[in-house]
Amino acid sequence: MKLFPYGHATHPQWRMAAALVLAQLRAHMALPGYAHMPALGLLYITDHYAPAAQDILEFLGAELPQVTDWSGTVGVGIASNNVEYFDEPALAVMLCDLPSDQYRVFSGVAPLGLGFEAHTALVHADAGTPDVAELIAEMAARTATGYLFGGLASSRTQSVQFAVGGNGNIKGHGAASGVFSGGLSGVAFGEGVHLVSRVTQGCQPVAPVHEITGVDGNVLTALDGRPALDVLLGDLGVSLDQPRQALARVRATLVGLSDAGSDSVNRTGNFGSDVIVRHIVGLDPARKGVAIAETAEVGMRLAFCQRNATAARADLIRICAEIREELEPEEMPLSTATVLAAAEADSAPNAARRIAGAIYVSCSGRGGPHFGAPSAELQIVRRALGDVPLVGFFAGGEIARHHLYGYTGVLTVFCI
């Protein structure tokens, strides 16, 4: 497997942005280290371009006839290697060179059929789809590993997804022509596609982990055998005798939920990947309960948490380091070591990193603004992981394993 060609650009006119992206893709395909005839294209656009989604797909398909399959979606922001595009018209494309029998594009109107054994899958979903979390869990159950990665489309205009397979429309799309809304879409991968994926959390616990001992639907009534509201106020160090101060602290607080017996806090003091973060949506003084945006069960673990940029930065660096450790051999030739030790200014995508390409899906509430500067999040990824072909988007919810997350980043790499 060779490096995946990729390109990204911003311009008020989508045709100009697409032309710039095509120039980058063709330049990469002309280099010896990159794939020359990739067949799978991943396309991400910002919501500025959503009304022109069909035109963009048709234009790219005509200019890149060797690309027979397309998948992607829209975000309020998109990402590529070392750069983020927020609140501006932009698009990013990566062309994946994979064996044709090792992937299948699917969508809500043309689901993954029998005859293909999915090992894992990249999933794009519409947040407006009823029971979307259950659909994600069902899709995960249809893979051999139970692991999905991806996110919910995020858009202030139209929420669109791209799904084209087999040198034309997927059977069943009808007039959709590869661009549609609703349900799930994406790419299922076979066992022959080697992927490494990690989840990074954007929240840090502010109090010890508790056990849920009383719950009524989405209202927590007891934690560790004590009234849930009393535990919350005690953990935050506030009192309802000073309601303004108390409510301000509660509004800034979230809950991290995990299954019974799980190790919810990792060695860096951040949440592990088995934790899902949800909002506190109300207080119930009569029952001394705390309402959350999730249905919980007795025995689950819970920790009150807050968004923390410093912790998020450290955790993002951690997952990049874990990926590098998994891919880099214990012994390597001097030429490989020289490439991997290159200064940032001299760095460039190289097969020695054993990464053909990467997909990064992050929460729309993260990105540069959360990390302190424009493109800061993707710059952290580049410095920590190395200079690799990368595309992605900023989502309305992130998908990893069979869970729907919030305030997280999901980094997945295709291994050479």
Coordinates of C-alpha atoms in Angstrom, one line a residue:
M1 CA 0.0 0.0 0.0
K2 CA 1.3 3.4 -0.9
L3 CA 0.5 6.9 0.5
F4 CA -3.0 8.2 -0.2
P5 CA -3.2 11.3 -2.3
Y6 CA -5.0 14.1 -0.6
G7 CA -5.9 17.8 -1.1
H8 CA -7.7 20.6 0.6
A9 CA -8.7 24.2 -0.3
T10 CA -10.9 27.1 0.6
H11 CA -12.5 29.6 -1.9
P12 CA -15.8 31.4 -2.1
Q13 CA -16.5 29.5 -5.4
W14 CA -16.6 25.8 -5.0
R15 CA -15.2 25.2 -8.5
M16 CA -12.1 27.1 -7.7
A17 CA -11.6 25.1 -4.4
A18 CA -12.2 21.9 -6.3
A19 CA -9.7 22.9 -9.0
L20 CA -7.1 23.5 -6.3
V21 CA -7.8 20.2 -4.6
L22 CA -7.5 18.4 -8.0
A23 CA -4.1 20.0 -8.6
Q24 CA -2.9 18.7 -5.3
L25 CA -4.2 15.2 -5.9
R26 CA -2.7 15.0 -9.4
A27 CA 0.6 16.2 -8.1
H28 CA 0.6 13.5 -5.4
M29 CA -0.4 10.8 -7.9
A30 CA 2.6 11.7 -10.0
L31 CA 5.0 11.1 -7.2
P32 CA 6.6 7.6 -6.8
G33 CA 5.6 7.2 -3.1
Y34 CA 1.9 7.9 -3.7
A35 CA -0.9 5.7 -5.1
H36 CA -1.4 6.3 -8.9
M37 CA -4.8 4.7 -9.4
P38 CA -6.8 4.9 -6.2
A39 CA -10.5 3.9 -6.5
L40 CA -12.0 5.1 -3.2
G41 CA -12.5 8.8 -2.5
L42 CA -13.4 10.4 0.8
L43 CA -15.0 13.8 0.4
Y44 CA -15.7 16.3 3.2
I45 CA -17.2 19.8 2.7
T46 CA -18.1 22.6 5.0
D47 CA -21.8 23.6 5.2
H48 CA -21.1 26.6 3.0
Y49 CA -20.9 24.2 0.1
A50 CA -23.8 22.0 1.1
P51 CA -26.3 23.4 -1.5
A52 CA -23.8 22.5 -4.2
A53 CA -23.0 19.0 -2.9
Q54 CA -24.4 17.3 -6.0
D55 CA -22.5 19.5 -8.4
I56 CA -19.2 19.0 -6.4
L57 CA -19.6 15.2 -6.5
E58 CA -20.3 15.1 -10.2
F59 CA -17.4 17.5 -11.0
L60 CA -14.9 15.5 -9.0
G61 CA -16.3 12.2 -10.4
A62 CA -15.8 13.5 -14.0
E63 CA -12.3 14.8 -13.3
L64 CA -11.2 11.6 -11.5
P65 CA -12.8 8.8 -13.5
Q66 CA -10.6 6.2 -11.9
V67 CA -12.3 6.8 -8.6
T68 CA -15.3 4.6 -8.7
D69 CA -16.4 4.9 -5.1
W70 CA -17.1 7.9 -2.9
S71 CA -18.1 8.5 0.7
G72 CA -18.2 11.6 2.9
T73 CA -20.3 14.2 4.5
V74 CA -20.6 17.8 5.6
G75 CA -19.4 19.6 8.7
V76 CA -19.4 23.1 10.2
G77 CA -15.7 22.6 9.9
I78 CA -13.4 20.2 8.0
A79 CA -9.8 19.1 8.7
S80 CA -6.8 18.1 6.7
N81 CA -3.1 17.7 7.5
N82 CA -2.1 20.6 9.8
V83 CA -5.1 22.7 9.0
E84 CA -8.8 23.3 10.0
Y85 CA -11.4 25.2 8.1
F86 CA -14.2 26.7 10.2
D87 CA -16.8 29.2 9.1
E88 CA -15.5 29.3 5.6
P89 CA -16.2 27.5 2.3
A90 CA -13.8 24.6 2.0
L91 CA -13.5 21.0 0.9
A92 CA -11.0 18.2 1.5
V93 CA -10.5 14.9 -0.5
M94 CA -8.3 11.8 0.2
L95 CA -8.1 9.0 -2.3
C96 CA -7.6 5.6 -0.7
D97 CA -5.7 2.8 -2.6
L98 CA -7.4 -0.3 -1.2
P99 CA -8.1 -3.7 -2.9
S100 CA -11.6 -3.6 -4.4
D101 CA -12.6 -6.8 -2.5
Q102 CA -11.7 -5.2 0.9
Y103 CA -14.3 -2.4 1.1
R104 CA -17.9 -1.6 0.3
V105 CA -19.7 1.7 0.3
F106 CA -23.1 1.6 1.9
S107 CA -26.0 4.0 2.7
G108 CA -29.4 4.2 4.4
V109 CA -31.2 3.5 1.1
A110 CA -28.6 0.9 0.0
P111 CA -27.4 -0.8 3.2
L112 CA -24.5 -3.2 3.4
G113 CA -25.7 -6.4 1.8
L114 CA -24.9 -10.0 2.4
G115 CA -21.7 -11.4 0.8
F116 CA -19.3 -9.0 2.3
E117 CA -17.8 -9.7 5.7
A118 CA -17.2 -6.3 7.4
H119 CA -14.3 -6.1 9.8
T120 CA -14.9 -2.5 10.8
A121 CA -16.5 0.6 9.2
L122 CA -16.3 4.3 8.7
V123 CA -19.7 5.7 9.4
H124 CA -21.4 9.0 8.7
A125 CA -24.8 9.6 10.2
D126 CA -27.5 12.2 10.2
A127 CA -28.2 13.6 13.7
G128 CA -31.9 14.0 12.8
T129 CA -32.4 10.3 12.2
P130 CA -34.7 8.7 14.8
D131 CA -32.9 6.3 17.2
V132 CA -29.5 7.1 15.6
A133 CA -27.6 5.7 18.6
E134 CA -29.4 2.4 18.2
L135 CA -28.7 2.3 14.5
I136 CA -25.0 2.8 15.2
A137 CA -25.0 -0.1 17.7
E138 CA -26.8 -2.3 15.2
M139 CA -24.2 -1.4 12.5
A140 CA -21.4 -2.2 15.0
A141 CA -22.9 -5.6 15.7
R142 CA -22.7 -6.4 11.9
T143 CA -18.9 -6.1 11.9
A144 CA -16.5 -8.8 13.1
T145 CA -14.8 -6.4 15.6
G146 CA -17.8 -4.4 16.7
Y147 CA -15.7 -1.3 16.1
L148 CA -17.0 1.7 14.1
F149 CA -15.4 5.1 13.6
G150 CA -16.8 8.3 12.2
G151 CA -19.4 11.0 13.3
L152 CA -22.6 12.8 12.8
A153 CA -22.9 15.3 10.0
S154 CA -23.0 18.9 11.3
S155 CA -24.5 21.7 9.2
R156 CA -26.2 25.1 9.6
T157 CA -27.8 24.5 6.1
Q158 CA -28.4 21.1 4.5
S159 CA -27.2 17.9 6.2
V160 CA -25.8 15.8 3.3
Q161 CA -23.9 12.6 2.9
F162 CA -22.0 11.2 -0.1
A163 CA -22.3 7.5 -1.1
V164 CA -21.4 6.2 -4.6
G165 CA -20.1 2.7 -5.3
G166 CA -19.1 0.7 -8.3
N167 CA -18.5 3.3 -10.9
G168 CA -22.0 4.9 -10.5
N169 CA -24.9 5.1 -8.1
I170 CA -25.3 2.4 -5.5
K171 CA -28.3 0.2 -6.5
G172 CA -31.3 1.6 -4.7
H173 CA -30.3 5.3 -4.6
G174 CA -32.6 6.2 -7.4
A175 CA -32.7 9.9 -8.0
A176 CA -30.3 10.6 -5.0
S177 CA -27.3 10.3 -7.4
G178 CA -24.9 9.7 -4.5
V179 CA -26.0 12.7 -2.4
F180 CA -28.7 12.2 0.2
S181 CA -29.8 13.0 3.8
G182 CA -30.8 10.8 6.7
G183 CA -29.7 7.5 8.1
L184 CA -26.2 6.1 8.0
S185 CA -23.7 5.8 5.2
G186 CA -20.0 5.1 5.0
V187 CA -17.5 2.4 4.0
A188 CA -17.2 -1.1 5.5
F189 CA -13.7 -2.5 5.4
G190 CA -12.6 -6.2 5.2
E191 CA -10.0 -7.9 7.4
G192 CA -7.3 -7.2 4.9
V193 CA -7.4 -3.4 5.6
H194 CA -5.2 -2.8 8.7
L195 CA -6.5 0.1 10.8
V196 CA -5.5 1.5 14.1
S197 CA -8.0 3.8 15.9
R198 CA -8.0 5.7 19.2
V199 CA -10.5 8.0 21.0
T200 CA -9.4 11.1 22.8
Q201 CA -11.6 12.8 25.4
G202 CA -12.1 16.5 25.8
C203 CA -13.3 16.5 29.3
Q204 CA -11.6 15.8 32.7
P205 CA -13.2 14.5 35.9
V206 CA -13.6 17.1 38.6
A207 CA -14.6 14.7 41.4
P208 CA -14.3 11.0 42.3
V209 CA -16.1 8.3 40.3
H210 CA -19.5 7.3 41.8
E211 CA -21.7 4.3 41.4
I212 CA -25.3 4.9 40.3
T213 CA -27.5 3.3 42.9
G214 CA -30.8 4.9 42.0
V215 CA -32.3 6.0 38.7
D216 CA -35.6 6.7 37.1
G217 CA -35.2 6.8 33.3
N218 CA -32.8 9.7 32.7
V219 CA -33.1 11.1 36.3
L220 CA -30.3 10.0 38.6
T221 CA -31.9 9.7 42.1
A222 CA -29.0 8.2 44.1
L223 CA -25.2 8.0 43.8
D224 CA -23.3 5.7 46.2
G225 CA -26.5 5.4 48.2
R226 CA -26.8 9.2 48.7
P227 CA -29.2 11.6 47.0
A228 CA -27.8 12.4 43.6
L229 CA -28.4 16.2 43.9
D230 CA -26.5 16.3 47.2
V231 CA -23.6 14.5 45.7
L232 CA -23.5 16.8 42.7
L233 CA -23.5 20.0 44.9
G234 CA -20.9 18.5 47.2
D235 CA -18.6 17.6 44.4
L236 CA -18.9 21.1 42.9
G237 CA -18.6 22.8 46.3
V238 CA -21.8 24.8 45.9
S239 CA -25.1 25.2 47.7
L240 CA -28.7 26.0 46.5
D241 CA -28.6 28.7 49.2
Q242 CA -26.7 30.6 46.6
P243 CA -28.6 29.6 43.5
R244 CA -26.9 31.9 41.0
Q245 CA -23.4 30.6 41.8
A246 CA -24.7 27.0 42.0
L247 CA -26.5 27.1 38.7
A248 CA -23.5 28.7 37.0
R249 CA -21.3 25.8 38.1
V250 CA -23.9 23.2 37.2
R251 CA -24.2 24.6 33.7
A252 CA -20.5 24.2 33.2
T253 CA -20.6 20.6 34.4
L254 CA -21.2 17.4 32.4
V255 CA -21.4 13.7 33.3
G256 CA -19.1 10.9 32.2
L257 CA -20.9 7.6 32.1
S258 CA -19.4 4.1 31.9
D259 CA -20.5 0.5 32.4
A260 CA -20.3 -1.2 35.8
G261 CA -16.8 -2.3 36.7
S262 CA -15.0 -0.3 33.9
D263 CA -11.8 1.6 34.5
S264 CA -13.2 5.0 33.5
V265 CA -10.1 7.1 34.2
N266 CA -6.9 6.4 32.3
R267 CA -3.3 6.9 33.5
T268 CA -3.2 10.6 32.5
G269 CA -6.1 11.4 34.7
N270 CA -8.5 11.8 31.7
F271 CA -11.5 9.7 30.8
G272 CA -10.8 6.4 28.9
S273 CA -12.5 5.5 25.7
D274 CA -15.3 3.5 27.6
V275 CA -16.7 6.8 28.9
I276 CA -19.5 8.7 27.2
V277 CA -20.0 12.3 28.1
R278 CA -23.5 13.8 28.4
H279 CA -25.1 17.1 29.4
I280 CA -26.9 17.7 32.7
V281 CA -30.4 18.8 31.5
G282 CA -32.1 19.6 34.8
L283 CA -32.3 19.3 38.6
D284 CA -35.2 17.8 40.5
P285 CA -35.1 19.3 44.1
A286 CA -38.3 17.4 45.1
R287 CA -36.6 14.0 44.5
K288 CA -33.1 15.4 45.0
G289 CA -32.4 14.1 41.5
V290 CA -30.2 15.1 38.5
A291 CA -31.6 14.7 35.0
I292 CA -29.0 13.9 32.3
A293 CA -29.2 13.5 28.5
E294 CA -29.0 9.8 28.6
T295 CA -30.8 6.8 30.0
A296 CA -28.7 5.3 32.8
E297 CA -28.9 2.0 34.7
V298 CA -28.2 1.1 38.3
G299 CA -24.6 -0.1 38.7
M300 CA -23.1 2.2 36.0
R301 CA -20.2 4.4 36.9
L302 CA -20.4 8.2 36.8
A303 CA -18.0 11.1 37.3
F304 CA -18.9 14.8 37.0
C305 CA -16.6 16.5 34.6
Q306 CA -15.8 19.7 32.7
R307 CA -14.3 20.6 29.4
N308 CA -10.5 21.2 29.9
A309 CA -8.3 22.4 27.0
T310 CA -5.0 21.4 28.8
A311 CA -6.3 17.9 29.5
A312 CA -7.6 17.6 26.0
R313 CA -4.3 18.6 24.5
A314 CA -2.4 16.1 26.7
D315 CA -4.8 13.3 25.8
L316 CA -4.6 14.0 22.1
I317 CA -0.8 13.8 22.2
R318 CA -1.2 10.5 24.2
I319 CA -3.3 8.8 21.5
C320 CA -1.0 9.9 18.7
A321 CA 2.0 8.5 20.7
E322 CA 0.2 5.2 21.2
I323 CA -0.5 4.9 17.5
R324 CA 3.2 5.6 16.7
E325 CA 4.3 3.1 19.3
E326 CA 2.1 0.5 17.8
L327 CA 3.3 1.1 14.2
E328 CA 7.0 1.8 14.7
P329 CA 9.2 -1.4 14.9
E330 CA 11.5 -1.9 17.9
E331 CA 14.4 -2.0 15.4
M332 CA 14.6 0.0 12.2
P333 CA 17.2 0.8 9.5
L334 CA 19.1 4.1 9.8
S335 CA 17.2 5.5 6.8
T336 CA 13.8 4.9 8.5
A337 CA 15.0 6.4 11.8
T338 CA 16.3 9.5 10.0
V339 CA 12.9 10.1 8.4
L340 CA 11.0 9.6 11.7
A341 CA 13.4 11.9 13.5
A342 CA 13.2 14.7 10.9
A343 CA 12.6 18.2 12.2
E344 CA 9.1 19.5 11.6
A345 CA 10.2 21.9 8.8
D346 CA 11.8 18.9 7.0
S347 CA 8.9 16.5 7.6
A348 CA 6.7 15.2 4.8
P349 CA 4.4 12.2 4.4
N350 CA 6.6 9.2 4.1
A351 CA 6.0 5.5 3.9
A352 CA 8.5 4.9 6.7
R353 CA 5.8 6.1 9.1
R354 CA 3.8 3.0 8.0
I355 CA 0.7 5.2 7.7
A356 CA -0.9 5.5 4.2
G357 CA -3.5 8.0 5.4
A358 CA -5.6 9.1 8.4
I359 CA -9.1 10.2 9.2
Y360 CA -9.8 12.5 12.1
V361 CA -13.3 13.2 13.3
S362 CA -13.5 15.8 16.1
C363 CA -16.3 17.5 18.0
S364 CA -17.6 20.8 16.5
G365 CA -17.0 22.3 19.9
R366 CA -13.3 21.5 19.8
G367 CA -11.0 22.6 17.1
G368 CA -8.7 25.7 17.1
P369 CA -11.0 27.8 19.3
H370 CA -10.9 25.2 22.1
F371 CA -7.2 24.6 21.8
G372 CA -6.3 28.3 21.7
A373 CA -5.5 29.2 18.1
P374 CA -6.7 28.6 14.5
S375 CA -5.9 25.0 13.4
A376 CA -4.3 24.3 16.8
E377 CA -5.9 20.9 17.1
L378 CA -4.7 19.6 13.8
Q379 CA -1.2 21.1 14.4
I380 CA -1.1 19.0 17.6
V381 CA -1.9 15.9 15.6
R382 CA 0.8 16.7 13.0
R383 CA 3.5 17.4 15.6
A384 CA 2.6 14.2 17.6
L385 CA 1.7 11.7 14.9
G386 CA 4.0 13.1 12.1
D387 CA 3.2 14.5 8.7
V388 CA 0.7 12.0 7.1
P389 CA -2.1 12.3 4.6
L390 CA -5.2 13.2 6.6
V391 CA -8.8 14.4 6.1
G392 CA -11.8 14.7 8.4
F393 CA -14.5 16.8 9.7
F394 CA -15.9 18.4 12.9
A395 CA -19.0 16.5 13.9
G396 CA -22.2 16.9 15.8
G397 CA -21.3 13.7 17.7
E398 CA -18.4 11.3 17.3
I399 CA -18.7 7.6 16.6
A400 CA -16.2 5.0 18.0
R401 CA -16.8 1.4 18.7
H402 CA -20.6 1.1 19.2
H403 CA -20.9 4.4 21.0
L404 CA -22.0 7.9 20.1
Y405 CA -19.7 10.3 21.9
G406 CA -19.5 14.1 22.5
Y407 CA -16.5 16.4 23.0
T408 CA -14.1 13.8 21.7
G409 CA -11.8 13.2 18.8
V410 CA -11.5 9.9 16.9
L411 CA -8.2 9.3 15.0
T412 CA -7.9 6.4 12.7
V413 CA -5.0 5.5 10.5
F414 CA -4.6 3.2 7.5
C415 CA -1.4 1.1 8.0
I416 CA 1.0 0.3 5.3

